[in-house]
mmCIF file of C-alpha atoms in Angstrom:
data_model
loop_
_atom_site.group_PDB
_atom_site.id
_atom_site.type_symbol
_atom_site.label_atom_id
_atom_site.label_comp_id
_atom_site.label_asym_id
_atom_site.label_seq_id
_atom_site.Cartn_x
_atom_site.Cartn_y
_atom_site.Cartn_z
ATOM 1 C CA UNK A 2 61.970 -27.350 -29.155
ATOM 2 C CA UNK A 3 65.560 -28.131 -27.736
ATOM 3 C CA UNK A 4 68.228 -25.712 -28.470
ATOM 4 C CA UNK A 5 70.972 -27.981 -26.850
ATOM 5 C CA UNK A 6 69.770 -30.828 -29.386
ATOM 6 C CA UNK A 7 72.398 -31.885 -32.171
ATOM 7 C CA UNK A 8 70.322 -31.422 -35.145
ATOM 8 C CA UNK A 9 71.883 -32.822 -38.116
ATOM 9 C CA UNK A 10 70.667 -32.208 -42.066
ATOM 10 C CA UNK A 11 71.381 -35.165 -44.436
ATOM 11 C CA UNK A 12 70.259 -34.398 -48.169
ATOM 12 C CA UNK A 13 70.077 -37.186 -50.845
ATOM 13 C CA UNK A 14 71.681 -36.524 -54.307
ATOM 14 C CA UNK A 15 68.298 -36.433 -56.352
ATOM 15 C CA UNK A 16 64.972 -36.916 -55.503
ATOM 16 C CA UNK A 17 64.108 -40.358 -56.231
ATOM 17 C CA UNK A 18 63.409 -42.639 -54.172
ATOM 18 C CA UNK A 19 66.649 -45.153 -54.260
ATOM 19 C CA UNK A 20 68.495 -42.090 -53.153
ATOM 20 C CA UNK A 21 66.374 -40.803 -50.377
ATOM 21 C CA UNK A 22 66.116 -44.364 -48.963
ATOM 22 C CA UNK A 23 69.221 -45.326 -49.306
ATOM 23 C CA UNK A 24 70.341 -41.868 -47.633
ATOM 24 C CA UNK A 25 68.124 -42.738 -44.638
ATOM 25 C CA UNK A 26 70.274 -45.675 -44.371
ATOM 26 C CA UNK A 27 73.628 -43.694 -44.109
ATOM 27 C CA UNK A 28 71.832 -41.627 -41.383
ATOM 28 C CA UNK A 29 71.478 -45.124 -39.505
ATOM 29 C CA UNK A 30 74.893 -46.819 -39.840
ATOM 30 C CA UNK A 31 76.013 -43.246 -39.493
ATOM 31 C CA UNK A 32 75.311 -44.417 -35.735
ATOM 32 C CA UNK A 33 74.471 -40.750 -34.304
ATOM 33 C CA UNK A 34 70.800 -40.293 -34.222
ATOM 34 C CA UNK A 35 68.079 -41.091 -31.800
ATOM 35 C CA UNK A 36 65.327 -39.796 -34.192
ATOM 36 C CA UNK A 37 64.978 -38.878 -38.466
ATOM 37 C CA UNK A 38 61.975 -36.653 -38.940
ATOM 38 C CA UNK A 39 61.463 -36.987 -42.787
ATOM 39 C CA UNK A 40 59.453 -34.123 -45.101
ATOM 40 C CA UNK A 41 58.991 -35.648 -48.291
ATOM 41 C CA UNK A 42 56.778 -38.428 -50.161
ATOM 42 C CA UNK A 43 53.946 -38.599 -52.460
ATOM 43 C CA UNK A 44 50.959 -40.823 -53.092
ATOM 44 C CA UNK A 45 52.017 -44.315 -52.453
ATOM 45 C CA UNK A 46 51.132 -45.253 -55.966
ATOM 46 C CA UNK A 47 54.196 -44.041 -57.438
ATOM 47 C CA UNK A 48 56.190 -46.171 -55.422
ATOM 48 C CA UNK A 49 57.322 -49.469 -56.724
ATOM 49 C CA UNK A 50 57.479 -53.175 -55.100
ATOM 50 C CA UNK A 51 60.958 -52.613 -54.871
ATOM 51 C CA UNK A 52 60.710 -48.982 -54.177
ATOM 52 C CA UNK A 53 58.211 -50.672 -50.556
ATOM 53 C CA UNK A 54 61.167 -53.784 -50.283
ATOM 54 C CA UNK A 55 64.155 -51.224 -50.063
ATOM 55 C CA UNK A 56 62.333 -48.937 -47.582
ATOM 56 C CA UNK A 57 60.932 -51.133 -45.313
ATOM 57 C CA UNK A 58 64.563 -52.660 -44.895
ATOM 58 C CA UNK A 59 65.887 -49.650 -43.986
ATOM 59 C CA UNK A 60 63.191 -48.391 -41.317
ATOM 60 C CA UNK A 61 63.888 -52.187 -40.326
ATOM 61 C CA UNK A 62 67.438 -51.457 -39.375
ATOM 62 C CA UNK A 63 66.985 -48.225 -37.997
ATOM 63 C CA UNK A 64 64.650 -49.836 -35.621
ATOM 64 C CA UNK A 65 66.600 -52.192 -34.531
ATOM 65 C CA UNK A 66 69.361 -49.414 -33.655
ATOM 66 C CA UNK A 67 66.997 -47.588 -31.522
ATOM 67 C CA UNK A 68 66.293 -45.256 -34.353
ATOM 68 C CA UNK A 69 62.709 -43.805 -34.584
ATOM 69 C CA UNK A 70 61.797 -42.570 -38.049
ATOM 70 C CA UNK A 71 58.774 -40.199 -38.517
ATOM 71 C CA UNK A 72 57.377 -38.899 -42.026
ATOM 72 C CA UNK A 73 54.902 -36.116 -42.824
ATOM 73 C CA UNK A 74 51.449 -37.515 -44.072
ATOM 74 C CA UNK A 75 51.564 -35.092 -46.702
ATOM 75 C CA UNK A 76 49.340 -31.426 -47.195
ATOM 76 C CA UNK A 77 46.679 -32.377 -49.562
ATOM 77 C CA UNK A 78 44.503 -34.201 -47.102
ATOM 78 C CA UNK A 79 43.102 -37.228 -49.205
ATOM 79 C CA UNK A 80 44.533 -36.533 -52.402
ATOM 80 C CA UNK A 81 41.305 -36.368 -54.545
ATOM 81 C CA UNK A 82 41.980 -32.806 -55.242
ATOM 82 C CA UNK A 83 45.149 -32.422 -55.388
ATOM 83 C CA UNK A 84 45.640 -31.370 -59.317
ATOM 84 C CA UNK A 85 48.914 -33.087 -59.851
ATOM 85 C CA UNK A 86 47.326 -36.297 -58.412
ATOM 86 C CA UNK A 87 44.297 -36.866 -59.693
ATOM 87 C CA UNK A 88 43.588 -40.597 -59.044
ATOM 88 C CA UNK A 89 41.358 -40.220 -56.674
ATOM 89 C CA UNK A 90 41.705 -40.556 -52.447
ATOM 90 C CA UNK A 91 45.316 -42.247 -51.320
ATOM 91 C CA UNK A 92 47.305 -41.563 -49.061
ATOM 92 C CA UNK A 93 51.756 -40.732 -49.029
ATOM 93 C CA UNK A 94 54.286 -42.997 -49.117
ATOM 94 C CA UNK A 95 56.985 -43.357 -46.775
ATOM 95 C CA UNK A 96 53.926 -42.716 -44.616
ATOM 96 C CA UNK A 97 52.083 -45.186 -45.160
ATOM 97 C CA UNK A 98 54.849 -47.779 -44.330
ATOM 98 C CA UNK A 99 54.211 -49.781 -41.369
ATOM 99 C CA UNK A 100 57.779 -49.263 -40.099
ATOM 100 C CA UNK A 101 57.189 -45.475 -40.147
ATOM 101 C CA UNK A 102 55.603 -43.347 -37.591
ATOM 102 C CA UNK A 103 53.397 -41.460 -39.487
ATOM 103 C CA UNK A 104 52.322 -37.297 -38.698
ATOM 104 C CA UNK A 105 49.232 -35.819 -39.672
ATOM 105 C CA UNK A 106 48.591 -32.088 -38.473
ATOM 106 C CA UNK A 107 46.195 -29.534 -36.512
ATOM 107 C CA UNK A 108 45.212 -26.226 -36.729
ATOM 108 C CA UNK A 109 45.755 -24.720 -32.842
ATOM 109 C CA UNK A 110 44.830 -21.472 -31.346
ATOM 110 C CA UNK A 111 46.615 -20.208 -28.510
ATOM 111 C CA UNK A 112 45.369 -18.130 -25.633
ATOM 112 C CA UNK A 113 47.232 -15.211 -24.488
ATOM 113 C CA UNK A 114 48.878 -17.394 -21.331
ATOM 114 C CA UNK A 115 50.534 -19.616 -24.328
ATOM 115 C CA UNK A 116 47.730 -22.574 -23.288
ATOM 116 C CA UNK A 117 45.881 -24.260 -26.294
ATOM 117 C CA UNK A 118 42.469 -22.352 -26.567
ATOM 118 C CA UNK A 119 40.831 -24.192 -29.458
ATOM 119 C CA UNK A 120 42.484 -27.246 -31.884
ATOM 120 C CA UNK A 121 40.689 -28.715 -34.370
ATOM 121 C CA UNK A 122 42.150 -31.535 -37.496
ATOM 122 C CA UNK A 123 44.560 -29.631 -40.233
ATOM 123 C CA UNK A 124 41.391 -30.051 -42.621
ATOM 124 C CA UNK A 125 41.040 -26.076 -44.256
ATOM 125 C CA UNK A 126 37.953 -24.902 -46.166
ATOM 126 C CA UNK A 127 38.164 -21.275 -47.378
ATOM 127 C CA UNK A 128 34.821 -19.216 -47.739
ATOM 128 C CA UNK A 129 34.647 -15.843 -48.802
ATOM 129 C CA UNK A 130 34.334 -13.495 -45.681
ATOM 130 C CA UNK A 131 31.435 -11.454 -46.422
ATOM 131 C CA UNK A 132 29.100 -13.620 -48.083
ATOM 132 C CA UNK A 133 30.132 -17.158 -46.821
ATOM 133 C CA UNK A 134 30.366 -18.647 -50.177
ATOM 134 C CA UNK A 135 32.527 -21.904 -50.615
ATOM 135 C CA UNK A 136 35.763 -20.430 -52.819
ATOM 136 C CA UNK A 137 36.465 -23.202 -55.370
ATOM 137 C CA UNK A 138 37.526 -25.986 -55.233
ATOM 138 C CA UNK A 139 36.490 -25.762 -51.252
ATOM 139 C CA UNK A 140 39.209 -27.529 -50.269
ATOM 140 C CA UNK A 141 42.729 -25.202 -49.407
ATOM 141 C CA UNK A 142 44.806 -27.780 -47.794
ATOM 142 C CA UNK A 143 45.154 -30.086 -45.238
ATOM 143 C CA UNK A 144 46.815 -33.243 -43.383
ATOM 144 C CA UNK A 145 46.933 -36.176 -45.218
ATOM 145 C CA UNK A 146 45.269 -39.781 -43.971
ATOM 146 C CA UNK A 147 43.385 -42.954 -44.674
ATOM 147 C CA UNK A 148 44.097 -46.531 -45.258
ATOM 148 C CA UNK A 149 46.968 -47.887 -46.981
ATOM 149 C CA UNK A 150 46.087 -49.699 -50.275
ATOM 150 C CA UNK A 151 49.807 -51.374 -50.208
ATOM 151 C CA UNK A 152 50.905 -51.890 -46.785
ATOM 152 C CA UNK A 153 48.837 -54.310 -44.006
ATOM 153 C CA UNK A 154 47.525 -52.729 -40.818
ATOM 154 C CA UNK A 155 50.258 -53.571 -37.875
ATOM 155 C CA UNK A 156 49.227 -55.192 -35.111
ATOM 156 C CA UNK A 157 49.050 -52.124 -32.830
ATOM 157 C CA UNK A 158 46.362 -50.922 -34.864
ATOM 158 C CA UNK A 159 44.002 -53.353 -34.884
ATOM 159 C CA UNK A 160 42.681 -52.912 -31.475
ATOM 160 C CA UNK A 161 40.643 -49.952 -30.089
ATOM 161 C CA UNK A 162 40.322 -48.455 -33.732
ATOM 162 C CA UNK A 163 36.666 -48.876 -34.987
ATOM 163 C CA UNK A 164 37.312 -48.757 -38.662
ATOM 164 C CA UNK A 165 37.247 -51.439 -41.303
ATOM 165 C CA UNK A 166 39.505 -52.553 -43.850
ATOM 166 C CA UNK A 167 43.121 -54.485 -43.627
ATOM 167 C CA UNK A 168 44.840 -51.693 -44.354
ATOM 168 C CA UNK A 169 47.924 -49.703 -42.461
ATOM 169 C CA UNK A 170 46.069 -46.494 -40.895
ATOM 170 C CA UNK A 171 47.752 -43.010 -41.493
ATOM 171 C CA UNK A 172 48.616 -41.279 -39.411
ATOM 172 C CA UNK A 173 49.906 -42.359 -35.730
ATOM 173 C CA UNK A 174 50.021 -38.723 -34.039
ATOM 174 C CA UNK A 175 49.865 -35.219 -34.862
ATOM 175 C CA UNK A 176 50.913 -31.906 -34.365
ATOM 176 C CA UNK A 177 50.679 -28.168 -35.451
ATOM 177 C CA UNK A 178 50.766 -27.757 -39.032
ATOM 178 C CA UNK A 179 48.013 -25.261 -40.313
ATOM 179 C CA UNK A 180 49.909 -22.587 -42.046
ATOM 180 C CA UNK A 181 47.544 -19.727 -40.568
ATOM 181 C CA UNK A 182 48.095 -21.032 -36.991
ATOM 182 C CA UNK A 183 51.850 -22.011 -37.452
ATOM 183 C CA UNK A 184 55.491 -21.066 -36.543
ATOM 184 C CA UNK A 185 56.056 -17.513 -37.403
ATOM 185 C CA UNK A 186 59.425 -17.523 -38.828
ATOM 186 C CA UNK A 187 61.423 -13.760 -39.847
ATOM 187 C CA UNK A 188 63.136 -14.245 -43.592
ATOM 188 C CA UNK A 189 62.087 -14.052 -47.347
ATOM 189 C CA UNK A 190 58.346 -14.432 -48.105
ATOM 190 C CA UNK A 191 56.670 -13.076 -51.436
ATOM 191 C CA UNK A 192 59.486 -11.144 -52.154
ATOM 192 C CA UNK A 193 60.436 -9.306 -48.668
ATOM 193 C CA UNK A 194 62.181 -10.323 -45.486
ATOM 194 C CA UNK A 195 59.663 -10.170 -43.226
ATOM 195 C CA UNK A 196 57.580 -12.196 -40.390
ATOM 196 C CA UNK A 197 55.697 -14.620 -41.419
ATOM 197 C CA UNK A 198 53.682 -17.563 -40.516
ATOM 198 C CA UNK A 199 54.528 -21.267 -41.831
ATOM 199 C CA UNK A 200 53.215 -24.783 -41.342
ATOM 200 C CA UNK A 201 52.575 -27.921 -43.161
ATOM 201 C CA UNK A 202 52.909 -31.794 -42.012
ATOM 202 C CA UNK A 203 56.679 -30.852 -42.346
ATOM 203 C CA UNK A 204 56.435 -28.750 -39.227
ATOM 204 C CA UNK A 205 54.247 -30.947 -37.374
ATOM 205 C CA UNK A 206 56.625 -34.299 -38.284
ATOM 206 C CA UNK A 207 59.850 -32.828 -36.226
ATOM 207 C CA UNK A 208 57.615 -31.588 -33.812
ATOM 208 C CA UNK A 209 56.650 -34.683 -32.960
ATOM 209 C CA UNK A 210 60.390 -36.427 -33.362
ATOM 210 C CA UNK A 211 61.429 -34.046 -31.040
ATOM 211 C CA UNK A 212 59.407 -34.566 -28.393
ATOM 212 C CA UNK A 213 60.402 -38.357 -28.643
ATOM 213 C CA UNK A 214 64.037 -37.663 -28.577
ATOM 214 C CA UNK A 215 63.414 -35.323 -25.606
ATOM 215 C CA UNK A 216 61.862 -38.277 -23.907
ATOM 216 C CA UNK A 217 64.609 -40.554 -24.813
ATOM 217 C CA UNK A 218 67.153 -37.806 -23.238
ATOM 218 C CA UNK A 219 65.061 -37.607 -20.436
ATOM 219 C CA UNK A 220 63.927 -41.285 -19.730
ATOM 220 C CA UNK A 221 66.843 -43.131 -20.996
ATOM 221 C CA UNK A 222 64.868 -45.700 -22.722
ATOM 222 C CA UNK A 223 65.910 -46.743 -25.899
ATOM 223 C CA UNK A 224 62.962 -47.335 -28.145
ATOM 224 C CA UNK A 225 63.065 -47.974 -31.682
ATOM 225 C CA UNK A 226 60.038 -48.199 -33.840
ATOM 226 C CA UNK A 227 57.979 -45.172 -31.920
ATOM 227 C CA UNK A 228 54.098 -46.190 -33.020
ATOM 228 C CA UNK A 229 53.750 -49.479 -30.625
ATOM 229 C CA UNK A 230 54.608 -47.053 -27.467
ATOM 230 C CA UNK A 231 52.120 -44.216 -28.731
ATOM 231 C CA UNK A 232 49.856 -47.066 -29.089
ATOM 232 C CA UNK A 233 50.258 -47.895 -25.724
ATOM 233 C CA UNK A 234 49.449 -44.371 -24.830
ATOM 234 C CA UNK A 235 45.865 -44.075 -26.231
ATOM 235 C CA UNK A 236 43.596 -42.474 -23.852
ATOM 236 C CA UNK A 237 45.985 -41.481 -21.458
ATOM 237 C CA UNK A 238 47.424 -37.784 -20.508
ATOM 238 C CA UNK A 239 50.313 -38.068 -22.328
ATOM 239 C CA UNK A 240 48.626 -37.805 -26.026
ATOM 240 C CA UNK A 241 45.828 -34.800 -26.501
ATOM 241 C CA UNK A 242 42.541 -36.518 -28.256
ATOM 242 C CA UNK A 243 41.583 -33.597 -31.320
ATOM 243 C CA UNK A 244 38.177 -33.343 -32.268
ATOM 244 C CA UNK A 245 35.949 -30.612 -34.759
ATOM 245 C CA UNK A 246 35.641 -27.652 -33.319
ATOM 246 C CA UNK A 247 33.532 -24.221 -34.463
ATOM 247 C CA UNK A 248 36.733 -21.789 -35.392
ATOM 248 C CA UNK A 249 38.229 -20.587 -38.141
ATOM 249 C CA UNK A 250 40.887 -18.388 -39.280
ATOM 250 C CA UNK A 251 40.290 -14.678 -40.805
ATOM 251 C CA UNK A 252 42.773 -13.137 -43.652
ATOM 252 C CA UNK A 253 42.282 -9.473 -44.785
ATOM 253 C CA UNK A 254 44.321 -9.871 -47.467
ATOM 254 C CA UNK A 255 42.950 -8.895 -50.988
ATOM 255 C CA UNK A 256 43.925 -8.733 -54.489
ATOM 256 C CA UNK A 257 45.657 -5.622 -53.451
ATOM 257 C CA UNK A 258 47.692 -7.305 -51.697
ATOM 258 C CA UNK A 259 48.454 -10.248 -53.912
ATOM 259 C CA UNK A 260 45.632 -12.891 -52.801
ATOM 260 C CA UNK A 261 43.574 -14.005 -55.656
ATOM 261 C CA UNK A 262 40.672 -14.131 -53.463
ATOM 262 C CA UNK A 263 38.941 -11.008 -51.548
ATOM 263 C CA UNK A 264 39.614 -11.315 -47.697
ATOM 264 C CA UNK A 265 38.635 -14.480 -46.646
ATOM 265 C CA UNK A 266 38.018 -17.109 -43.979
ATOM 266 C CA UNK A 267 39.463 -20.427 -43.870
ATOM 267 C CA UNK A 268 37.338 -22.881 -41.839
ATOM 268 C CA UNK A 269 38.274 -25.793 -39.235
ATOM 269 C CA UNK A 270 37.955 -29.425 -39.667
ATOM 270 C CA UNK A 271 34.802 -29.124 -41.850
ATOM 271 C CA UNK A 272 35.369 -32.516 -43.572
ATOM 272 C CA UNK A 273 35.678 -30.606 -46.971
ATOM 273 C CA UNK A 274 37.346 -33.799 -48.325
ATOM 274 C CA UNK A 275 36.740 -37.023 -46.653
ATOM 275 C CA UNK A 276 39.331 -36.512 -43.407
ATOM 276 C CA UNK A 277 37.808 -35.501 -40.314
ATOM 277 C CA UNK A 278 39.124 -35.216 -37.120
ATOM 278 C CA UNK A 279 36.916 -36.996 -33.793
ATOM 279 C CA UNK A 280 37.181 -39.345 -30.964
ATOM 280 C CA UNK A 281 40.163 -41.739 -29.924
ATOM 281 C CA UNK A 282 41.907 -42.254 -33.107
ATOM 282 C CA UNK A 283 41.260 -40.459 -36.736
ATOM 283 C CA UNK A 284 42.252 -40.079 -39.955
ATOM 284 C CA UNK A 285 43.951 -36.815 -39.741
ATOM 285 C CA UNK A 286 45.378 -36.442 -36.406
ATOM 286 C CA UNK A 287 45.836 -39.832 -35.626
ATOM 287 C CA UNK A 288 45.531 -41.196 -31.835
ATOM 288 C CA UNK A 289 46.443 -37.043 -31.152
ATOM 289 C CA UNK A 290 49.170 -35.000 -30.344
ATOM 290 C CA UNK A 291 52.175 -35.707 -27.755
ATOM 291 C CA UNK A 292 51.236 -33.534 -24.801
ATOM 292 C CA UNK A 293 53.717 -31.949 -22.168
ATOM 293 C CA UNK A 294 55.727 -33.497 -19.383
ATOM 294 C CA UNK A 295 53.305 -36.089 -19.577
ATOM 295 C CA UNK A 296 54.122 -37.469 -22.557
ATOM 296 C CA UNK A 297 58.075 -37.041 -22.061
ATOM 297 C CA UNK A 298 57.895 -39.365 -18.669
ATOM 298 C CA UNK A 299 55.061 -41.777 -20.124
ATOM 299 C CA UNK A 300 56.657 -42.719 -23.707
ATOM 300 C CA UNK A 301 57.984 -45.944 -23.896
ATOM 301 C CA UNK A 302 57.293 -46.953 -20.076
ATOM 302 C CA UNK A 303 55.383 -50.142 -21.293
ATOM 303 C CA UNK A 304 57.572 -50.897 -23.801
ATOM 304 C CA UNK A 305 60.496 -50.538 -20.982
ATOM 305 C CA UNK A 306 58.261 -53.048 -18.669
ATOM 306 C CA UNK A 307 58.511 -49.621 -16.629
#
């Protein structure tokens, strides 16, 4: 995305959350960055009042340094089948934090000029390929999104979003993240070094962060907290509205290959949870995804009274 970038890899010492939050904070007085694109979280449920308290102070302070902090909004779209989670539809935590933009994910075909041919919400249903038949449990993967049951809905989401509830909204934006349509990447996979294809809100999340800190190169402007200035972008050029489309994704692979399934095809954005991609904003791509030149120049000229 921008091989001159400084890209910088901070790792906390376990994986609980006082550590990873606190090790967002030595990013910030660290005093280098201009965006942290974070990979990790979980349903917000497992996070404590103090776990919420410590966070949002940090994302506070990065803020105010002209830090923007993204997080992935996770790959098991609303969490109601996710077998290590089964409480029913949530949605992930440090997502869900008002102080956090928040990334949910498409599926995008290109044509052969490199220009976006079809794009449809990271929402995956897989069907056996010669008979059509739903392979259980339906659902494969997906973006994650809905409404906060912790953290209020921000100001910059209350208007222009025709949803109820009081909740924060994940997520803000989106970008590529199905694994069929994703970054093909050359190094170990199932045993081999070999191409392969990869994805997963954790590809779409520094997507998006680096097309903000391109902007910020570009522009100069020094914007903190991103989501107010994508806000402001709604319905403009600069952010790419996502809606269902009729595509899908074809694997040959069998069980002779080491699929479980025979060859199958994994369907688009056919709400096989309750996340579905449509007009203006949704609850898997969010208001859309950060599109071009246009979205370089136009990010944070409101904000900069520009």
């Amino acid at each position: 995305m921008a091989p001159d970038a400084t890209v910088d890899y901070w790792g906390a010492a376990d994986c609980g959350t006082t550590a990873m939050y606190s090790r967002i904070l030595d990013v910030v007085e660290d005093g280098h960055a201009d965006v942290i694109s974070l990979s990790f979280g979980s349903t917000e449920q497992l996070d404590t009042a103090d776990d919420r308290a410590l966070l949002n102070r940090v994302l506070v302070e990065a803020a105010s340094q002209g830090i923007s902090v993204f997080a992935s909004s996770g790959n098991d779209g609303d969490y109601s089948d996710a077998g290590d989670h089964g409480a029913g539809a949530s949605v992930a935590s440090p997502a869900s934090s008002p102080y956090v933009t928040a990334v949910g994910g498409t599926s995008t075909g290109l044509a052969a000029d490199g220009s976006v041919a079809v794009e449809a919400g990271w929402e995956t249903q897989t069907r056996f390929a010669r008979n059509g038949a739903v392979i259980p449990p339906g659902f494969a993967y997906g973006a994650g999104g809905g409404e906060s049951g912790t953290s209020a809905r921000p100001t910059w989401q209350r208007d222009d979003i025709r949803r109820g509830g009081t909740g924060r909204l994940v997520p803000d934006v989106a970008s590529i993240a199905d694994p069929d349509t994703g970054f093909v990447t050359y190094g170990p996979h199932h045993g081999r070094t070999e191409y392969a294809a990869h994805g997963g809100t954790s590809l779409a999340t520094p997507m998006v962060a680096s097309m903000v800190a391109m902007s910020k190169a570009v522009t100069g402007r020094r914007i903190g907290l991103a989501s107010p200035a994508l806000f402001a972008l709604r319905g403009t050029a600069a952010l790419r509205d996502v809606r269902p489309t009729s595509a899908a994704t074809w694997s040959p692979r069998g069980p002779d290959a080491g699929a479980l399934w025979p060859e199958t095809i994994a369907m688009w954005d056919t709400r096989p949870q309750s996340l579905q991609s449509g007009p203006g904003w949704d609850d898997v791509t969010g208001l859309g995804v950060p599109d071009g030149r246009a979205f370089i120049e136009r990010f944070g000229a409101t904000e900069a009274g520009r």
